[in-house]
């Protein structure tokens, strides 16, 4: 069976285009993404969301089409999250929250936005991403790659 994993990469400090490219390369080189079909959205620029900063973000959606032999379950989704977080670190990620939990500028941030139209919640992962429908810089690139995608919980997506 095929499945599509939708990710969003964001960066707002340093060489932002290079950070996007490093993140895509890091993802593409590791399981379960290595060898998978990949599509990239246009890069969009947006102001920071959830905090103040003079540094605008570049965001890009990535859709990986994977071939799986079994349906997603908690273990496989947590393994997917582990792979994304390792790719993020390998691409040069810095902490994206301050000690008090507020957002801060970052070199690279990779979020799992959706896996097909799966709804999943655990202490480590919520799918679709719990704030994706509020973020035009996420919804716009996602819908560029998957024009017919609908939020499985019926959320209206904020568009650019």
mmCIF file of C-alpha atoms in Angstrom:
data_model
loop_
_atom_site.group_PDB
_atom_site.id
_atom_site.type_symbol
_atom_site.label_atom_id
_atom_site.label_comp_id
_atom_site.label_asym_id
_atom_site.label_seq_id
_atom_site.Cartn_x
_atom_site.Cartn_y
_atom_site.Cartn_z
ATOM 1 C CA UNK A 1 0.000 0.000 0.000
ATOM 2 C CA UNK A 2 1.155 3.551 -0.605
ATOM 3 C CA UNK A 3 0.946 6.328 1.944
ATOM 4 C CA UNK A 4 1.868 9.995 1.819
ATOM 5 C CA UNK A 5 3.710 11.753 4.610
ATOM 6 C CA UNK A 6 3.386 15.550 4.496
ATOM 7 C CA UNK A 7 6.098 17.562 6.215
ATOM 8 C CA UNK A 8 6.763 21.277 6.570
ATOM 9 C CA UNK A 9 10.253 22.714 6.877
ATOM 10 C CA UNK A 10 10.753 26.181 8.325
ATOM 11 C CA UNK A 11 13.804 28.363 8.901
ATOM 12 C CA UNK A 12 14.330 31.992 9.831
ATOM 13 C CA UNK A 13 18.011 32.471 10.693
ATOM 14 C CA UNK A 14 21.222 31.925 8.807
ATOM 15 C CA UNK A 15 21.264 30.963 5.137
ATOM 16 C CA UNK A 16 17.590 29.993 4.990
ATOM 17 C CA UNK A 17 17.617 28.482 1.487
ATOM 18 C CA UNK A 18 20.655 26.380 2.350
ATOM 19 C CA UNK A 19 18.898 25.228 5.548
ATOM 20 C CA UNK A 20 15.869 24.090 3.520
ATOM 21 C CA UNK A 21 18.149 22.190 1.137
ATOM 22 C CA UNK A 22 20.052 20.555 4.036
ATOM 23 C CA UNK A 23 16.788 19.461 5.619
ATOM 24 C CA UNK A 24 15.474 17.947 2.370
ATOM 25 C CA UNK A 25 18.793 16.142 1.826
ATOM 26 C CA UNK A 26 18.834 14.871 5.410
ATOM 27 C CA UNK A 27 15.277 13.547 5.138
ATOM 28 C CA UNK A 28 15.917 11.949 1.743
ATOM 29 C CA UNK A 29 18.936 10.048 3.021
ATOM 30 C CA UNK A 30 17.245 8.165 5.857
ATOM 31 C CA UNK A 31 14.586 5.543 6.323
ATOM 32 C CA UNK A 32 11.714 5.558 5.699
ATOM 33 C CA UNK A 33 12.248 8.334 3.133
ATOM 34 C CA UNK A 34 15.342 7.040 1.290
ATOM 35 C CA UNK A 35 14.321 6.041 -2.223
ATOM 36 C CA UNK A 36 10.740 7.283 -1.797
ATOM 37 C CA UNK A 37 9.018 9.531 -4.278
ATOM 38 C CA UNK A 38 9.306 13.139 -3.108
ATOM 39 C CA UNK A 39 7.579 16.368 -4.128
ATOM 40 C CA UNK A 40 8.455 19.885 -2.981
ATOM 41 C CA UNK A 41 6.220 22.942 -2.839
ATOM 42 C CA UNK A 42 7.279 26.444 -3.677
ATOM 43 C CA UNK A 43 9.121 28.226 -0.896
ATOM 44 C CA UNK A 44 6.954 30.786 0.905
ATOM 45 C CA UNK A 45 8.058 33.614 3.158
ATOM 46 C CA UNK A 46 6.041 34.591 6.211
ATOM 47 C CA UNK A 47 6.421 36.474 9.476
ATOM 48 C CA UNK A 48 7.070 34.469 12.644
ATOM 49 C CA UNK A 49 3.976 32.822 14.104
ATOM 50 C CA UNK A 50 3.353 32.830 17.840
ATOM 51 C CA UNK A 51 6.157 35.227 18.773
ATOM 52 C CA UNK A 52 7.852 38.468 17.723
ATOM 53 C CA UNK A 53 11.042 38.512 15.657
ATOM 54 C CA UNK A 54 12.443 40.672 12.878
ATOM 55 C CA UNK A 55 13.474 37.496 11.017
ATOM 56 C CA UNK A 56 10.928 36.216 8.484
ATOM 57 C CA UNK A 57 10.567 32.507 7.839
ATOM 58 C CA UNK A 58 10.987 30.498 4.694
ATOM 59 C CA UNK A 59 8.692 27.456 4.655
ATOM 60 C CA UNK A 60 8.410 24.571 2.236
ATOM 61 C CA UNK A 61 6.174 21.517 2.182
ATOM 62 C CA UNK A 62 7.587 18.107 1.342
ATOM 63 C CA UNK A 63 5.419 15.131 0.428
ATOM 64 C CA UNK A 64 6.963 11.673 0.516
ATOM 65 C CA UNK A 65 5.055 8.772 -1.000
ATOM 66 C CA UNK A 66 6.062 5.611 0.828
ATOM 67 C CA UNK A 67 5.275 1.975 0.148
ATOM 68 C CA UNK A 68 4.261 0.172 3.334
ATOM 69 C CA UNK A 69 3.410 -3.441 3.978
ATOM 70 C CA UNK A 70 1.400 -2.724 7.137
ATOM 71 C CA UNK A 71 -0.925 0.037 8.300
ATOM 72 C CA UNK A 72 0.410 2.785 10.517
ATOM 73 C CA UNK A 73 0.316 2.093 14.252
ATOM 74 C CA UNK A 74 1.697 3.923 17.288
ATOM 75 C CA UNK A 75 5.121 2.279 17.044
ATOM 76 C CA UNK A 76 5.569 3.009 13.339
ATOM 77 C CA UNK A 77 4.342 6.606 13.724
ATOM 78 C CA UNK A 78 6.732 7.192 16.622
ATOM 79 C CA UNK A 79 9.552 5.723 14.509
ATOM 80 C CA UNK A 80 8.575 8.152 11.761
ATOM 81 C CA UNK A 81 8.761 11.022 14.269
ATOM 82 C CA UNK A 82 12.184 9.806 15.458
ATOM 83 C CA UNK A 83 13.451 9.786 11.850
ATOM 84 C CA UNK A 84 12.164 13.314 11.228
ATOM 85 C CA UNK A 85 13.695 14.604 14.462
ATOM 86 C CA UNK A 86 17.063 13.012 13.619
ATOM 87 C CA UNK A 87 16.958 14.536 10.122
ATOM 88 C CA UNK A 88 16.204 17.887 11.741
ATOM 89 C CA UNK A 89 19.248 17.580 14.036
ATOM 90 C CA UNK A 90 21.464 16.449 11.150
ATOM 91 C CA UNK A 91 20.348 19.482 9.133
ATOM 92 C CA UNK A 92 21.597 21.781 11.891
ATOM 93 C CA UNK A 93 18.522 22.390 14.002
ATOM 94 C CA UNK A 94 18.832 24.562 17.065
ATOM 95 C CA UNK A 95 16.399 24.665 19.966
ATOM 96 C CA UNK A 96 13.111 26.157 18.788
ATOM 97 C CA UNK A 97 11.719 27.012 22.206
ATOM 98 C CA UNK A 98 12.986 29.176 25.010
ATOM 99 C CA UNK A 99 13.296 27.692 28.517
ATOM 100 C CA UNK A 100 9.814 29.079 29.322
ATOM 101 C CA UNK A 101 8.297 27.184 26.370
ATOM 102 C CA UNK A 102 7.812 30.175 24.052
ATOM 103 C CA UNK A 103 8.928 30.004 20.423
ATOM 104 C CA UNK A 104 12.227 31.415 19.211
ATOM 105 C CA UNK A 105 14.158 31.864 15.983
ATOM 106 C CA UNK A 106 15.555 28.666 14.506
ATOM 107 C CA UNK A 107 17.891 27.415 11.817
ATOM 108 C CA UNK A 108 15.589 24.581 10.797
ATOM 109 C CA UNK A 109 12.367 23.036 12.053
ATOM 110 C CA UNK A 110 10.679 20.020 10.467
ATOM 111 C CA UNK A 111 7.119 19.153 11.417
ATOM 112 C CA UNK A 112 5.019 16.159 10.445
ATOM 113 C CA UNK A 113 1.845 17.833 9.198
ATOM 114 C CA UNK A 114 -0.212 14.850 8.089
ATOM 115 C CA UNK A 115 0.029 11.192 7.180
ATOM 116 C CA UNK A 116 -2.658 10.624 4.572
ATOM 117 C CA UNK A 117 -5.875 11.557 6.402
ATOM 118 C CA UNK A 118 -4.956 9.712 9.572
ATOM 119 C CA UNK A 119 -6.052 11.010 12.963
ATOM 120 C CA UNK A 120 -3.649 9.994 15.731
ATOM 121 C CA UNK A 121 -2.852 11.344 19.203
ATOM 122 C CA UNK A 122 -0.191 10.311 21.675
ATOM 123 C CA UNK A 123 1.903 12.226 24.201
ATOM 124 C CA UNK A 124 4.632 12.549 21.533
ATOM 125 C CA UNK A 125 2.674 13.118 18.316
ATOM 126 C CA UNK A 126 -0.636 14.506 17.121
ATOM 127 C CA UNK A 127 -1.788 14.040 13.513
ATOM 128 C CA UNK A 128 -2.726 16.077 11.677
ATOM 129 C CA UNK A 129 -0.469 18.690 13.233
ATOM 130 C CA UNK A 130 -2.638 20.368 15.890
ATOM 131 C CA UNK A 131 -2.056 23.933 14.656
ATOM 132 C CA UNK A 132 -1.639 23.329 10.932
ATOM 133 C CA UNK A 133 -5.067 24.709 10.073
ATOM 134 C CA UNK A 134 -4.149 28.031 11.724
ATOM 135 C CA UNK A 135 -0.912 28.489 9.788
ATOM 136 C CA UNK A 136 -1.232 29.704 6.191
ATOM 137 C CA UNK A 137 2.485 29.016 5.615
ATOM 138 C CA UNK A 138 1.725 25.328 6.302
ATOM 139 C CA UNK A 139 -1.695 24.940 4.686
ATOM 140 C CA UNK A 140 -0.831 26.754 1.445
ATOM 141 C CA UNK A 141 2.238 24.642 0.573
ATOM 142 C CA UNK A 142 0.455 21.443 1.664
ATOM 143 C CA UNK A 143 -2.492 22.161 -0.625
ATOM 144 C CA UNK A 144 -0.120 23.009 -3.473
ATOM 145 C CA UNK A 145 1.151 19.419 -3.286
ATOM 146 C CA UNK A 146 -2.203 17.809 -2.394
ATOM 147 C CA UNK A 147 -4.983 20.036 -3.783
ATOM 148 C CA UNK A 148 -7.766 17.673 -2.733
ATOM 149 C CA UNK A 149 -6.514 17.108 0.808
ATOM 150 C CA UNK A 150 -9.106 17.735 3.491
ATOM 151 C CA UNK A 151 -8.493 17.948 7.208
ATOM 152 C CA UNK A 152 -9.964 14.708 8.585
ATOM 153 C CA UNK A 153 -11.418 16.531 11.601
ATOM 154 C CA UNK A 154 -13.119 19.070 9.339
ATOM 155 C CA UNK A 155 -10.921 22.052 10.234
ATOM 156 C CA UNK A 156 -10.918 24.895 7.691
ATOM 157 C CA UNK A 157 -7.391 25.626 6.523
ATOM 158 C CA UNK A 158 -5.992 29.157 6.700
ATOM 159 C CA UNK A 159 -4.586 30.093 3.304
ATOM 160 C CA UNK A 160 -1.879 32.505 2.236
#
